[in-house]
Short mmCIF file of C-alpha atoms in Angstrom, two decimals:
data_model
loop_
_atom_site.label_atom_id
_atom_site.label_comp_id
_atom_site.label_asym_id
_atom_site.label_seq_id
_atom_site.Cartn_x
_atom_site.Cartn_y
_atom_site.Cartn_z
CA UNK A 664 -6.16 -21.77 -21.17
CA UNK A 665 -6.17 -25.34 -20.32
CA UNK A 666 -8.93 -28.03 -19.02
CA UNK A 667 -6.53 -27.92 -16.18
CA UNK A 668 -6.65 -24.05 -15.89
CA UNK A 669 -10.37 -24.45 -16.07
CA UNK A 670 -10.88 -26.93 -13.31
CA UNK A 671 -8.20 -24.62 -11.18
CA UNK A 672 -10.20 -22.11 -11.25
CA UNK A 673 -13.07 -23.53 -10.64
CA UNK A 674 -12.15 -24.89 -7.32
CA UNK A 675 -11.13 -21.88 -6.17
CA UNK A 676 -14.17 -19.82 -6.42
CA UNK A 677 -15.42 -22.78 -4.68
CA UNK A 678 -13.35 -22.37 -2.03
CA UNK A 679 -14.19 -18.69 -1.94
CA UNK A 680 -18.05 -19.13 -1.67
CA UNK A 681 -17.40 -22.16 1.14
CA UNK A 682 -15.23 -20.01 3.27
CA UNK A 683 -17.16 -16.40 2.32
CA UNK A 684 -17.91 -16.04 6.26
CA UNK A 685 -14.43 -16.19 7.19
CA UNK A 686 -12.82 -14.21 4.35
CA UNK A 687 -15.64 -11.65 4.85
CA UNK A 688 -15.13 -11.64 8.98
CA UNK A 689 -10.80 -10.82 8.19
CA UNK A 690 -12.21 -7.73 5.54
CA UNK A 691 -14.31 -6.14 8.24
CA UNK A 692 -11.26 -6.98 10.84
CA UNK A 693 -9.10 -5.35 8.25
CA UNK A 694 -11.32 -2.18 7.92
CA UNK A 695 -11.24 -1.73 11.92
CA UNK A 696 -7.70 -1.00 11.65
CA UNK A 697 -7.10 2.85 12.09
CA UNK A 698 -4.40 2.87 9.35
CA UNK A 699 -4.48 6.51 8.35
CA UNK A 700 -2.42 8.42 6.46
CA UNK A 701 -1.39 10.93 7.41
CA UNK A 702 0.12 10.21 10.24
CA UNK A 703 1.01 6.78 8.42
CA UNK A 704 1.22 4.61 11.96
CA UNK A 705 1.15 0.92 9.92
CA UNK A 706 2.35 -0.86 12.36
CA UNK A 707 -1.12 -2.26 13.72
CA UNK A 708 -1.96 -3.27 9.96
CA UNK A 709 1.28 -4.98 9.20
CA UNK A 710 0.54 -7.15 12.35
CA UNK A 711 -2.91 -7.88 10.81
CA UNK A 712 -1.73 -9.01 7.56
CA UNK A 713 1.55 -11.22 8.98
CA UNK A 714 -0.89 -12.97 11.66
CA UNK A 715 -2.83 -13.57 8.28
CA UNK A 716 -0.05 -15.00 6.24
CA UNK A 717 1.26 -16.84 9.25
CA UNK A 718 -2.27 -18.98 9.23
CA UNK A 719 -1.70 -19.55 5.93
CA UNK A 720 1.94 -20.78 6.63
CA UNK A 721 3.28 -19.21 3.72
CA UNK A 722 6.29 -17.35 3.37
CA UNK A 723 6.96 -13.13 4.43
CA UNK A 724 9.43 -10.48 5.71
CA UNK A 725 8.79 -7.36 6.57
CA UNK A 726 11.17 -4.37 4.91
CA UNK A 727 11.47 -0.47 6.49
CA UNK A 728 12.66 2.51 6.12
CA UNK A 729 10.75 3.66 9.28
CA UNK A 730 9.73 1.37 11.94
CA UNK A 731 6.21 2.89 11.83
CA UNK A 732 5.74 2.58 8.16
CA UNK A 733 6.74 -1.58 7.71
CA UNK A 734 5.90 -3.08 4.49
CA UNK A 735 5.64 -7.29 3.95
CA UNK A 736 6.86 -8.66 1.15
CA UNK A 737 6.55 -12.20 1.05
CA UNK A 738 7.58 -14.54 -2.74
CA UNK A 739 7.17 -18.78 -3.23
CA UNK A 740 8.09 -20.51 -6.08
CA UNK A 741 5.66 -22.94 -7.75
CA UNK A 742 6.26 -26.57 -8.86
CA UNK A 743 7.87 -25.29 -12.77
CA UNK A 744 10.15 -22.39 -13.84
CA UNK A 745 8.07 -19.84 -15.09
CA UNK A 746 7.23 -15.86 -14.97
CA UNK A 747 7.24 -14.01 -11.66
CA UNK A 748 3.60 -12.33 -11.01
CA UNK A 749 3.84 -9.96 -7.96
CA UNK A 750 0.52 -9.01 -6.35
CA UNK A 751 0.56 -5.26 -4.80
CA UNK A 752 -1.76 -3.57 -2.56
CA UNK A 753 -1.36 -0.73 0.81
CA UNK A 754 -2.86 -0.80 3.98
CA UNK A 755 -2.87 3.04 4.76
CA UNK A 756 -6.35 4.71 4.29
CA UNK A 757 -7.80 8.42 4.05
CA UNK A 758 -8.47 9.98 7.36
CA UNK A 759 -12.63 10.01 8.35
CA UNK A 760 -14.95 12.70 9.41
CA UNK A 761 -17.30 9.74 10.29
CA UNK A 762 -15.85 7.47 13.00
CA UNK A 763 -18.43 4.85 12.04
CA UNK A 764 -16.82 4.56 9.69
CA UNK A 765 -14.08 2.28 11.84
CA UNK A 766 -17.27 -0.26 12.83
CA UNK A 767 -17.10 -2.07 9.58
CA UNK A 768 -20.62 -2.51 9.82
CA UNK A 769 -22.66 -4.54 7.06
CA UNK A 770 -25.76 -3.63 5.94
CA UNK A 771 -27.92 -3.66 3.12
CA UNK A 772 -25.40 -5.79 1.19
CA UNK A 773 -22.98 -3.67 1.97
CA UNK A 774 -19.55 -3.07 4.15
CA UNK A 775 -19.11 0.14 5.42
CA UNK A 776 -15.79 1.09 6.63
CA UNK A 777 -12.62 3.56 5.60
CA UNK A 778 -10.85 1.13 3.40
CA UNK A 779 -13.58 -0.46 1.98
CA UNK A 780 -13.17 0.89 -1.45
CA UNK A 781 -9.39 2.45 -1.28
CA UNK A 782 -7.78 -0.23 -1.12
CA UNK A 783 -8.13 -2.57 1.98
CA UNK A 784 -10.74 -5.36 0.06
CA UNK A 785 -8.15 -5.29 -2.91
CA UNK A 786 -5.42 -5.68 -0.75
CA UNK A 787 -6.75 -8.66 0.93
CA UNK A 788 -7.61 -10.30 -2.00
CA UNK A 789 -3.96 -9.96 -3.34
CA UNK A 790 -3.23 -11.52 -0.15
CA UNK A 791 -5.95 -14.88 0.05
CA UNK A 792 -4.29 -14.69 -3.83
CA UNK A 793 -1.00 -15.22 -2.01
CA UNK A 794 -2.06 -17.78 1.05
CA UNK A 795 -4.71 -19.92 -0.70
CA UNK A 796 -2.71 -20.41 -4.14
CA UNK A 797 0.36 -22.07 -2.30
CA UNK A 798 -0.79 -25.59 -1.46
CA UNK A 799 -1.42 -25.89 -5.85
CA UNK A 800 1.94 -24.73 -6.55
CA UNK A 801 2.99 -28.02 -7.84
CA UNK A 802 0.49 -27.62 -10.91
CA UNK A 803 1.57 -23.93 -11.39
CA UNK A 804 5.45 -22.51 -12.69
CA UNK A 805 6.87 -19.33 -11.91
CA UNK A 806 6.93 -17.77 -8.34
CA UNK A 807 4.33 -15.96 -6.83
CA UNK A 808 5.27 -12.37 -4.89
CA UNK A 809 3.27 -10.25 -2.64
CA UNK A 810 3.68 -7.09 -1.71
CA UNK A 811 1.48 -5.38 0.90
CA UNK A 812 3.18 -1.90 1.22
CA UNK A 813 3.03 1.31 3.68
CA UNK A 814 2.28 5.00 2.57
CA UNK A 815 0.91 5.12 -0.88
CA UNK A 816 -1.66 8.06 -0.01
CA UNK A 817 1.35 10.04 0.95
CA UNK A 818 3.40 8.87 -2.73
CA UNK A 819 5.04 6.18 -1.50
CA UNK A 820 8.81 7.33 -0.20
CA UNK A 821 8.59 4.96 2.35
CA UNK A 822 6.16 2.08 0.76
CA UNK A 823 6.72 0.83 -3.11
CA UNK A 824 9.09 3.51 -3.84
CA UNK A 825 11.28 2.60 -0.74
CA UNK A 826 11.35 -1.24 -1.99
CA UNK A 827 12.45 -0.61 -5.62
CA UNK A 828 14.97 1.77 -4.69
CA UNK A 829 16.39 -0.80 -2.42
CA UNK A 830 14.68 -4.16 -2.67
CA UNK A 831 14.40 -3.82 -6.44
CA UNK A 832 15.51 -7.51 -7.33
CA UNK A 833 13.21 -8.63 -4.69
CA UNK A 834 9.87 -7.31 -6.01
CA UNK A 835 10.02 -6.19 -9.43
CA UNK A 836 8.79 -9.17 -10.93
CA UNK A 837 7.56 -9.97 -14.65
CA UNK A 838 3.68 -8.21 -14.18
CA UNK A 839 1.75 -6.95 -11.43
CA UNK A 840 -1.82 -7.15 -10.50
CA UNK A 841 -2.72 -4.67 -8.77
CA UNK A 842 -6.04 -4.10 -5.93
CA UNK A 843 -6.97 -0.70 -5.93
CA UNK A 844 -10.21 0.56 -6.46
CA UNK A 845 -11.43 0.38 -10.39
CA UNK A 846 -15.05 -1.39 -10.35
CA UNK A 847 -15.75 -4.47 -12.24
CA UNK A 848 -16.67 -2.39 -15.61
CA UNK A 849 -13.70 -1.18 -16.84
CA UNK A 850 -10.08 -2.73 -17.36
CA UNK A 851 -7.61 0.39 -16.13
CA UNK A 852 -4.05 0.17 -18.70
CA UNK A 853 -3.35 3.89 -17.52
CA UNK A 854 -3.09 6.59 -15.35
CA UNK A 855 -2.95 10.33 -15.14
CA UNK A 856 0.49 11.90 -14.05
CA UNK A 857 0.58 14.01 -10.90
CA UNK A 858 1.89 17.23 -9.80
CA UNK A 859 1.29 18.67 -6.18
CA UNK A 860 2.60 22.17 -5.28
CA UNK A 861 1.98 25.04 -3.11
CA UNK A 862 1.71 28.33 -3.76
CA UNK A 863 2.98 31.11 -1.07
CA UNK A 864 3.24 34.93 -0.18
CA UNK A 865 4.10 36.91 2.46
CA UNK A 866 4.18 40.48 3.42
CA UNK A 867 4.58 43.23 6.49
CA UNK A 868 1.05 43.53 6.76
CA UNK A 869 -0.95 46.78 7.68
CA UNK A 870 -4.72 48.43 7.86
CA UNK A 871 -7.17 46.99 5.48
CA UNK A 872 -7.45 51.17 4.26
CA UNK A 873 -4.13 51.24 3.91
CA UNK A 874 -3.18 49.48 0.46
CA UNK A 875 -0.58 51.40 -0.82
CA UNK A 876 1.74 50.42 2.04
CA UNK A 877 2.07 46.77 1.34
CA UNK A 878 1.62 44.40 -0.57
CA UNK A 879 -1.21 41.73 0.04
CA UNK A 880 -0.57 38.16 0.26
CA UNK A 881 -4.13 36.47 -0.52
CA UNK A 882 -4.77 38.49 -3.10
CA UNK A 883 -1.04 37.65 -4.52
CA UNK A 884 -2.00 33.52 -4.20
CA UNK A 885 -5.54 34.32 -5.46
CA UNK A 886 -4.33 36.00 -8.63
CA UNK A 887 -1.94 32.95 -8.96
CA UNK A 888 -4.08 29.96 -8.35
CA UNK A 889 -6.96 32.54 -11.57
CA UNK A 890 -4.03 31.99 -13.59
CA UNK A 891 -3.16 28.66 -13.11
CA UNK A 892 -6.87 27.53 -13.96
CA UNK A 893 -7.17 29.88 -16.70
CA UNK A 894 -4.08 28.16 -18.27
CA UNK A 895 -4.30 24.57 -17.56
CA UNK A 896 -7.51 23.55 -16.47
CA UNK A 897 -9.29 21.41 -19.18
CA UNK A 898 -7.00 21.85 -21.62
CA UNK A 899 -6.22 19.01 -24.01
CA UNK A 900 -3.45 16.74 -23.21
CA UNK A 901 -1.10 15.45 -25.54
CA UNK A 902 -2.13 11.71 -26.28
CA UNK A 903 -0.57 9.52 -28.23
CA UNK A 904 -3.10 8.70 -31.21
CA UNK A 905 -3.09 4.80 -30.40
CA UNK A 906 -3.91 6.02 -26.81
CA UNK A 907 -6.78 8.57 -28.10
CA UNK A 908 -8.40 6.08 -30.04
CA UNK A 909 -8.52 3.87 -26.99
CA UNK A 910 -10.13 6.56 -24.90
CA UNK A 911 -12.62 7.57 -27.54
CA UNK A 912 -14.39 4.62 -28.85
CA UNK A 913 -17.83 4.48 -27.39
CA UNK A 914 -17.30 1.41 -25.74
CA UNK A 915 -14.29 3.52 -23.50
CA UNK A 916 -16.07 6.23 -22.61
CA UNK A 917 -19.74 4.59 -21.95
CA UNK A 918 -17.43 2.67 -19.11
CA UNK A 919 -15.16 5.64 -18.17
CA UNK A 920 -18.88 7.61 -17.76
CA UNK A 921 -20.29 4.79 -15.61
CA UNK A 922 -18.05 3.45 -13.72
CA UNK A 923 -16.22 7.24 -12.38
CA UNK A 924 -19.04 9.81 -13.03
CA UNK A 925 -20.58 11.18 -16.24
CA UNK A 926 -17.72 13.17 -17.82
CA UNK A 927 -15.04 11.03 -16.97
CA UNK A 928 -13.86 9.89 -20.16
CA UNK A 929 -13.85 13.25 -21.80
CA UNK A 930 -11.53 14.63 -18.26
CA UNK A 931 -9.20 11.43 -18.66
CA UNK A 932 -8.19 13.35 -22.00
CA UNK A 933 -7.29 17.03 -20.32
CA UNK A 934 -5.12 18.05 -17.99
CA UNK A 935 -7.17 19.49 -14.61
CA UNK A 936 -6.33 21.60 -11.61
CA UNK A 937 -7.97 21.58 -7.91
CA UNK A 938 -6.89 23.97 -5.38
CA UNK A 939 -7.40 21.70 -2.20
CA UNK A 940 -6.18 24.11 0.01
CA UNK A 941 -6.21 28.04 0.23
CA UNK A 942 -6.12 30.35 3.87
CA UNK A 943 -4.32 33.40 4.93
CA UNK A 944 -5.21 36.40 7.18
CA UNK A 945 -6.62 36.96 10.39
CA UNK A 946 -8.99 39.95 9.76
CA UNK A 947 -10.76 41.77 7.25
CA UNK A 948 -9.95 45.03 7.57
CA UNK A 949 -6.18 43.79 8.26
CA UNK A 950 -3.95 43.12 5.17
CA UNK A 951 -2.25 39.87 6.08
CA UNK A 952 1.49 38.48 6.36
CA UNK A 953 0.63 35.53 4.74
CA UNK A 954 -1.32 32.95 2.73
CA UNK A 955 -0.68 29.79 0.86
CA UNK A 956 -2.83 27.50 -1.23
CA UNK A 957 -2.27 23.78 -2.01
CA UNK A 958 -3.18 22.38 -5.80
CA UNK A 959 -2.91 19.07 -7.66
CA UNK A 960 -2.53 19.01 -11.44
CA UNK A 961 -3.28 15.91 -12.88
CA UNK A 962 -2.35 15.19 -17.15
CA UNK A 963 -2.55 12.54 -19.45
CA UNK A 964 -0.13 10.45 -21.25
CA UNK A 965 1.64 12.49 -23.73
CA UNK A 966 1.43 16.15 -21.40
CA UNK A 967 5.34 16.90 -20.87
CA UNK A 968 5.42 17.72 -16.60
CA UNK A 969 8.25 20.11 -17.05
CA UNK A 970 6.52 22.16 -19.47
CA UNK A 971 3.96 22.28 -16.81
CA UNK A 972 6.66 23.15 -14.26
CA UNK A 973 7.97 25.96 -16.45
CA UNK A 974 4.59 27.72 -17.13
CA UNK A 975 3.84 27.16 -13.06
CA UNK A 976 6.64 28.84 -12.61
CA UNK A 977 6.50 31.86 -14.94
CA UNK A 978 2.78 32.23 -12.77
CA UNK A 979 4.54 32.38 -9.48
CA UNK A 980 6.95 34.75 -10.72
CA UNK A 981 4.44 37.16 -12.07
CA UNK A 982 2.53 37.21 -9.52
CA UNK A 983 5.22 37.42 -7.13
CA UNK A 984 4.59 33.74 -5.09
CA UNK A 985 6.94 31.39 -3.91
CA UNK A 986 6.29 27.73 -6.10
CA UNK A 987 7.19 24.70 -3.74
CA UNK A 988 6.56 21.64 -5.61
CA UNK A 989 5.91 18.20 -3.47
CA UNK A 990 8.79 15.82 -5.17
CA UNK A 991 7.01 12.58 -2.96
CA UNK A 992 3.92 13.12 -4.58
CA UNK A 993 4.67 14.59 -7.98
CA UNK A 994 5.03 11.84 -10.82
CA UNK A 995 4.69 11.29 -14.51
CA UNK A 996 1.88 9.16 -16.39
CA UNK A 997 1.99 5.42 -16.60
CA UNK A 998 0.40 2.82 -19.06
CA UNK A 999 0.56 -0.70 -20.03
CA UNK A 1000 -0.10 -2.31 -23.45
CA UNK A 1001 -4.15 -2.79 -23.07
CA UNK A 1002 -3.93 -6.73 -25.31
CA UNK A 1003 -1.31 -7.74 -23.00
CA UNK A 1004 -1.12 -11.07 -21.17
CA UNK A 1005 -2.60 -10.12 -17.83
CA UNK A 1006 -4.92 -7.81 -19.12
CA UNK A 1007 -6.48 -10.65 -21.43
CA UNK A 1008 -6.35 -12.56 -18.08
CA UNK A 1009 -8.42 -10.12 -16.18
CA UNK A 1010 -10.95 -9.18 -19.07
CA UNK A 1011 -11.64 -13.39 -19.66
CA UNK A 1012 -11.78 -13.60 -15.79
CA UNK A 1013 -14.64 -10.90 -15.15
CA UNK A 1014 -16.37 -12.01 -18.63
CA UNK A 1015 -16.58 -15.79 -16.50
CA UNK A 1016 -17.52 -14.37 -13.39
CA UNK A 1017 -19.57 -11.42 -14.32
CA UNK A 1018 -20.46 -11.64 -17.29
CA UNK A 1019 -19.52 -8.13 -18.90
CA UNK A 1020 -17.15 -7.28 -21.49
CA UNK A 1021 -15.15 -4.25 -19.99
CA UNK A 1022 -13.20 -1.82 -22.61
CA UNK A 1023 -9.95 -0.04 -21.18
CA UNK A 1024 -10.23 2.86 -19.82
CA UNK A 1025 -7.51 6.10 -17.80
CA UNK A 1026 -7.72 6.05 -14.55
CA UNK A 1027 -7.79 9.47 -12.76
CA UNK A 1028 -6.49 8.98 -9.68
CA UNK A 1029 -3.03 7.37 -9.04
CA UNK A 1030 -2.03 4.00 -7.49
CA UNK A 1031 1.49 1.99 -6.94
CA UNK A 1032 1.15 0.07 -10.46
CA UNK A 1033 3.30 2.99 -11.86
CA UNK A 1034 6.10 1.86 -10.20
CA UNK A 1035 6.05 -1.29 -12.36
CA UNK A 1036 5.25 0.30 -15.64
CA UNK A 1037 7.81 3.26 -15.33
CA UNK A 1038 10.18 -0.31 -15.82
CA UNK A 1039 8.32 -1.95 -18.47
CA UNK A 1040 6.62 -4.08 -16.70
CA UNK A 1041 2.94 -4.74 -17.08
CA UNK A 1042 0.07 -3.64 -14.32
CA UNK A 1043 -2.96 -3.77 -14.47
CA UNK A 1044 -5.93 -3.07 -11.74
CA UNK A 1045 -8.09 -5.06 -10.38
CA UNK A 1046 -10.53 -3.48 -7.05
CA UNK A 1047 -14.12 -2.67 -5.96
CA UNK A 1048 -15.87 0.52 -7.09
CA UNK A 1049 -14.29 3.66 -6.75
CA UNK A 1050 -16.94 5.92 -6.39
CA UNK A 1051 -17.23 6.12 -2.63
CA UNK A 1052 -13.76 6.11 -1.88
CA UNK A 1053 -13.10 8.87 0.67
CA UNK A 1054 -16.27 9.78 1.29
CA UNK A 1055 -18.51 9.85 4.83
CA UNK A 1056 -20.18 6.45 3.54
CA UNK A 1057 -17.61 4.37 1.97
CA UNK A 1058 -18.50 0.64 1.11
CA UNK A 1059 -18.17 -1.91 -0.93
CA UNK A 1060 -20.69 -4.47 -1.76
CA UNK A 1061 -20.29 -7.69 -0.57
CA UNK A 1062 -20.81 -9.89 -3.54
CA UNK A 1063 -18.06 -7.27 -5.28
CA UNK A 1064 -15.84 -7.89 -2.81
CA UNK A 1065 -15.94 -11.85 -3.07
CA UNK A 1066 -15.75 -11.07 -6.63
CA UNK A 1067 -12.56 -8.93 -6.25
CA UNK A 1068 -11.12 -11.96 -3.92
CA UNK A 1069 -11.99 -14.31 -6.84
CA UNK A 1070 -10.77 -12.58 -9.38
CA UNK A 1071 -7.39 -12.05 -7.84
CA UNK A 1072 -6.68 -15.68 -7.47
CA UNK A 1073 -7.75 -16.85 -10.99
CA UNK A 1074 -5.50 -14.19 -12.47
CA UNK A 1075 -2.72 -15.32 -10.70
CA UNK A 1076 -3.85 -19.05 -11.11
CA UNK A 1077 -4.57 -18.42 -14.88
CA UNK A 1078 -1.01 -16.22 -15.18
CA UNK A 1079 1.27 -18.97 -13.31
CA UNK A 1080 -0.27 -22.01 -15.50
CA UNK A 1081 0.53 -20.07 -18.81
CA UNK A 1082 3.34 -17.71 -18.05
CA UNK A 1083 6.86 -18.80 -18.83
CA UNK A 1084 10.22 -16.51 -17.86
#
């Protein structure tokens, strides 16, 4: 990087810690927002983030497939010809147990609020990325493209995956920096591939005494669900040696371990199963009609999904369920090359602002950067901790999350002054 690249970004963390109030006071406005998913109602959000842009004066659209589910896509060019970056991010959040949770209250150095973590503080810092880079764009070349998308916690049909099956030329980009939820310890090149399904059986019923006159439905999806852990869970994937090597080194899996939960590295490796969901019956001494159960298989790099499919399958049939896989939120692995240019970009950036070294690591849960890399094009993640994503207290810390907003615009800064098409 240049002197000039230096001084850039410089001045912008400057700006960040002179405005930190205001950019602080739009996060908590942000995490107010009751953008859950499911239902998916974005339409409060998407007014949030164009009345944002709008102050900024910078340029966005907004693109649908439903008018409940809009996503803003907004692209300026800089002062030079150059590489497109596109910066990515969703506004739709887990549901909450805890309505507190909607008071985006700060204490203790903290923000508390559904969002927090997954993915609203990434999201806005993909967007100050987008409104407070503009006015430099004569010392920067390329163009500059943000995307700030509907529905990812339902797989994105009608977000990311909605704009590359029809907005393609408009957001695909040369790399994508991504703001979901990865801490500040780790840089995540990868992703686990997912499979969701249901499992179902039905019956005529009958007395509870009375087993030889029907068949019984939870014990049917019981057996089924036994045999799907008993064949997949834990079990090695199929990685790539380059990719195992990665994922081994001590360095890896000291951050994997730290940064996700003790045992993280080692489960980035294997393929796991968790049955979310499982009910059926009404009685106990009544054989039931019915029961289902709901699972999610994630596997690594290298784990074939229809050889899962097949042995799923082969499990329903034996055990005579009905397999009904979810297609929206079923997808293969993704990864990026771990040396590449944005990925330098982000581990130099936290190394100046933090002051740690971070190794890459597999992340376990999945986020919209596979769209990119399923094309060849690099992502890479950038977010606050993920560890209380979800839960009854989710946070983030505030000096993270001016960190996060930081980072996001010297990666793009640092990516539009050396880039070239």
């Amino acid at each position: 990087m240049t002197d000039d690249s230096a001084a850039l970004r410089r001045e912008l963390c400057d700006l960040v810690d002179a405005r930190r109030d205001e950019f602080l006071d739009l996060l908590r406005a942000f995490l107010r927002i009751r953008s859950v998913n499911p239902p998916g109602d974005m339409r409060e959000a998407a007014s949030f983030v164009r009345g944002v842009l709008d102050r900024f004066g910078v340029p966005h659209r907004t693109l649908a497939a439903r008018e409940d589910m809009p996503n803003i896509v907004g692209r300026w060019e800089a002062g030079a010809p150059g590489a497109n970056l596109v910066l990515n991010g969703h506004m739709d959040v887990f549901p909450v147990s805890n309505e507190r949770l909607w008071q985006a209250e700060m204490k203790d150095g903290k923000i508390y609020g559904r969002g927090a973590s997954d993915m609203k503080t990434g999201t806005l810092a993909g967007i100050l990325a987008y409104g407070l880079l503009c006015p430099y764009r004569d010392r920067l070349k390329g163009a500059l493209t943000l995307t700030v998308v509907s529905d990812e916690q339902s797989g994105g049909r009608y977000g990311t995956r909605f704009l590359f099956e029809n907005h393609a030329d408009e957001i695909a980009g040369d790399c994508c920096l991504n703001g979901e939820p990865s801490g500040l310890e780790t840089l995540r090149f990868m992703e686990k591939g997912t499979l969701r399904f249901s499992l179902s059986a039905s019956g005529p019923g009958g007395h509870g005494g009375y087993p030889h006159r029907a068949n019984n439905p939870v014990q049917q999806v019981v057996a089924a669900v036994q045999a799907i852990y008993a064949r997949f869970h834990l079990k090695p994937g199929n990685l790539p040696p380059e990719f195992d090597a990665v994922l081994t080194s001590p360095a890896s899996v000291a951050a994997a371990d730290l940064a996700m939960g003790e045992g993280a590295a080692e489960n980035a490796r294997r393929i796991t199963v968790n049955c979310g969901i499982i009910g059926g019956g009404a009685k106990a001494t009544q054989i039931p009609t019915e029961a289902a159960a709901s699972l999610d298989i994630r596997y690594p790099v290298g784990t074939e999904g229809d050889e899962l499919r097949q042995g799923l399958s082969e499990i329903a049939e034996q055990t005579g369920c009905l397999l009904t896989i979810n297609e929206d939120h079923s997808y293969p692995p993704s990864s990026t090359n771990p040396a590449g240019g944005m990925a330098e970009i982000l581990r130099r950036n936290i190394r100046e602002l933090t002051g740690r070294d971070v190794p890459p690591v597999c992340s376990l849960g999945g986020t919209d950067a596979r769209y990119w890399r399923w094309r060849g094009i690099p992502a890479v993640i950038c977010g606050p901790s993920n560890i209380s994503m979800g839960t009854d207290t989710e946070h983030v810390e505030i000096e993270e999350a001016l960190t996060v907003f930081k980072l996001h615009l010297c990666c793009a800064a640092d990516y539009l002054s050396a880039a070239s098409a």
